[in-house]
mmCIF file of C-alpha atoms in Angstrom:
data_model
loop_
_atom_site.group_PDB
_atom_site.id
_atom_site.type_symbol
_atom_site.label_atom_id
_atom_site.label_comp_id
_atom_site.label_asym_id
_atom_site.label_seq_id
_atom_site.Cartn_x
_atom_site.Cartn_y
_atom_site.Cartn_z
ATOM 1 C CA UNK A 1 -4.881 -10.587 6.145
ATOM 2 C CA UNK A 2 -6.441 -9.074 9.039
ATOM 3 C CA UNK A 3 -7.015 -11.762 11.483
ATOM 4 C CA UNK A 4 -5.215 -14.128 9.485
ATOM 5 C CA UNK A 5 -0.982 -15.443 10.322
ATOM 6 C CA UNK A 6 -1.300 -17.905 6.985
ATOM 7 C CA UNK A 7 1.558 -17.244 4.350
ATOM 8 C CA UNK A 8 -0.844 -18.769 1.929
ATOM 9 C CA UNK A 9 -3.565 -16.676 3.039
ATOM 10 C CA UNK A 10 -1.061 -13.606 2.627
ATOM 11 C CA UNK A 11 0.324 -14.541 -0.748
ATOM 12 C CA UNK A 12 -3.552 -15.245 -1.744
ATOM 13 C CA UNK A 13 -5.027 -12.046 -0.837
ATOM 14 C CA UNK A 14 -1.491 -10.238 -2.539
ATOM 15 C CA UNK A 15 -2.087 -11.933 -5.639
ATOM 16 C CA UNK A 16 -5.293 -10.568 -6.138
ATOM 17 C CA UNK A 17 -4.544 -6.860 -4.586
ATOM 18 C CA UNK A 18 -1.971 -7.080 -7.478
ATOM 19 C CA UNK A 19 -5.006 -8.174 -10.008
ATOM 20 C CA UNK A 20 -6.699 -4.648 -8.485
ATOM 21 C CA UNK A 21 -4.014 -2.329 -8.468
ATOM 22 C CA UNK A 22 -3.674 -3.777 -12.541
ATOM 23 C CA UNK A 23 -6.674 -3.170 -13.555
ATOM 24 C CA UNK A 24 -7.591 0.328 -11.376
ATOM 25 C CA UNK A 25 -3.614 1.599 -12.792
ATOM 26 C CA UNK A 26 -5.411 2.314 -16.443
ATOM 27 C CA UNK A 27 -8.200 4.495 -14.009
ATOM 28 C CA UNK A 28 -5.881 6.679 -13.346
ATOM 29 C CA UNK A 29 -5.432 9.853 -15.227
ATOM 30 C CA UNK A 30 -2.625 11.476 -16.174
ATOM 31 C CA UNK A 31 -1.316 13.461 -12.951
ATOM 32 C CA UNK A 32 -3.930 11.236 -10.712
ATOM 33 C CA UNK A 33 -3.213 9.719 -7.608
ATOM 34 C CA UNK A 34 -4.612 5.957 -6.680
ATOM 35 C CA UNK A 35 -4.380 5.365 -3.166
ATOM 36 C CA UNK A 36 -3.466 1.429 -2.474
ATOM 37 C CA UNK A 37 -4.939 1.076 1.479
ATOM 38 C CA UNK A 38 -4.520 -2.298 3.233
ATOM 39 C CA UNK A 39 -5.110 -3.439 7.179
ATOM 40 C CA UNK A 40 -2.282 -6.226 7.328
ATOM 41 C CA UNK A 41 1.215 -5.085 7.881
ATOM 42 C CA UNK A 42 2.737 -7.698 6.624
ATOM 43 C CA UNK A 43 5.689 -7.842 4.429
ATOM 44 C CA UNK A 44 3.252 -9.244 1.596
ATOM 45 C CA UNK A 45 0.895 -7.437 1.405
ATOM 46 C CA UNK A 46 2.079 -4.465 2.072
ATOM 47 C CA UNK A 47 5.843 -3.377 0.090
ATOM 48 C CA UNK A 48 6.005 -6.741 -1.991
ATOM 49 C CA UNK A 49 2.572 -5.912 -3.772
ATOM 50 C CA UNK A 50 3.669 -1.600 -4.240
ATOM 51 C CA UNK A 51 7.343 -3.015 -5.391
ATOM 52 C CA UNK A 52 5.264 -5.670 -8.442
ATOM 53 C CA UNK A 53 2.857 -2.886 -8.827
ATOM 54 C CA UNK A 54 5.451 -0.251 -9.826
ATOM 55 C CA UNK A 55 7.743 -2.990 -11.460
ATOM 56 C CA UNK A 56 4.463 -2.914 -14.128
ATOM 57 C CA UNK A 57 3.767 -0.173 -14.264
ATOM 58 C CA UNK A 58 6.425 2.072 -14.426
ATOM 59 C CA UNK A 59 4.198 5.519 -15.052
ATOM 60 C CA UNK A 60 3.731 5.964 -11.508
ATOM 61 C CA UNK A 61 5.967 6.517 -8.434
ATOM 62 C CA UNK A 62 5.224 6.716 -4.560
ATOM 63 C CA UNK A 63 4.085 10.157 -3.464
ATOM 64 C CA UNK A 64 4.596 11.348 0.276
ATOM 65 C CA UNK A 65 1.075 11.784 2.252
ATOM 66 C CA UNK A 66 -0.884 14.476 3.038
ATOM 67 C CA UNK A 67 -0.662 14.313 6.699
ATOM 68 C CA UNK A 68 -1.512 16.353 10.275
ATOM 69 C CA UNK A 69 1.884 16.909 11.729
ATOM 70 C CA UNK A 70 0.920 15.427 15.262
ATOM 71 C CA UNK A 71 0.598 12.093 12.317
ATOM 72 C CA UNK A 72 3.956 12.635 10.081
ATOM 73 C CA UNK A 73 5.865 9.912 12.108
ATOM 74 C CA UNK A 74 3.494 7.608 11.211
ATOM 75 C CA UNK A 75 5.156 7.983 7.801
ATOM 76 C CA UNK A 76 8.762 5.442 6.736
ATOM 77 C CA UNK A 77 11.111 6.788 4.797
ATOM 78 C CA UNK A 78 10.065 5.200 1.190
ATOM 79 C CA UNK A 79 6.370 7.357 1.435
ATOM 80 C CA UNK A 80 4.594 4.769 3.262
ATOM 81 C CA UNK A 81 2.019 4.445 6.161
ATOM 82 C CA UNK A 82 2.536 1.592 8.098
ATOM 83 C CA UNK A 83 1.079 1.069 11.818
ATOM 84 C CA UNK A 84 1.498 -2.663 13.760
ATOM 85 C CA UNK A 85 -1.500 -3.089 16.735
ATOM 86 C CA UNK A 86 0.022 -2.540 20.201
ATOM 87 C CA UNK A 87 -1.159 -1.321 23.673
ATOM 88 C CA UNK A 88 0.011 2.570 24.034
ATOM 89 C CA UNK A 89 -0.954 3.535 20.361
ATOM 90 C CA UNK A 90 -4.881 1.910 20.002
ATOM 91 C CA UNK A 91 -4.168 1.620 16.513
ATOM 92 C CA UNK A 92 -4.502 -1.918 14.405
ATOM 93 C CA UNK A 93 -2.137 -3.137 11.538
ATOM 94 C CA UNK A 94 -2.546 -1.469 8.710
ATOM 95 C CA UNK A 95 -0.785 -0.252 5.824
ATOM 96 C CA UNK A 96 -1.068 2.999 3.239
ATOM 97 C CA UNK A 97 0.697 4.077 -0.148
ATOM 98 C CA UNK A 98 -0.260 6.902 -2.306
ATOM 99 C CA UNK A 99 0.347 6.606 -6.315
ATOM 100 C CA UNK A 100 0.305 9.872 -8.685
ATOM 101 C CA UNK A 101 0.499 8.750 -12.277
ATOM 102 C CA UNK A 102 3.254 11.120 -14.245
ATOM 103 C CA UNK A 103 1.799 13.393 -17.268
#
């Protein structure tokens, strides 16, 4: 969670987020997009959530986000956007991934 460092808080949020994604998955049409975005940089709410989602919903793939050239450095090798709070970038911690449902 954004302002909590509690392991239990992150685990509780991740369970809710997985449930949200599970419920939304059935509403996405073939070739449609589902964006998962949270204001957290904890693995419990980010990489772990998308891993569980993809294991449950193999009809989805992660696709590279469309960003301007000056923001491409925010994208990881697995096509996720992850920012960390620090004084140099003046950014908060966020995680974003774009899923595309196969046809």
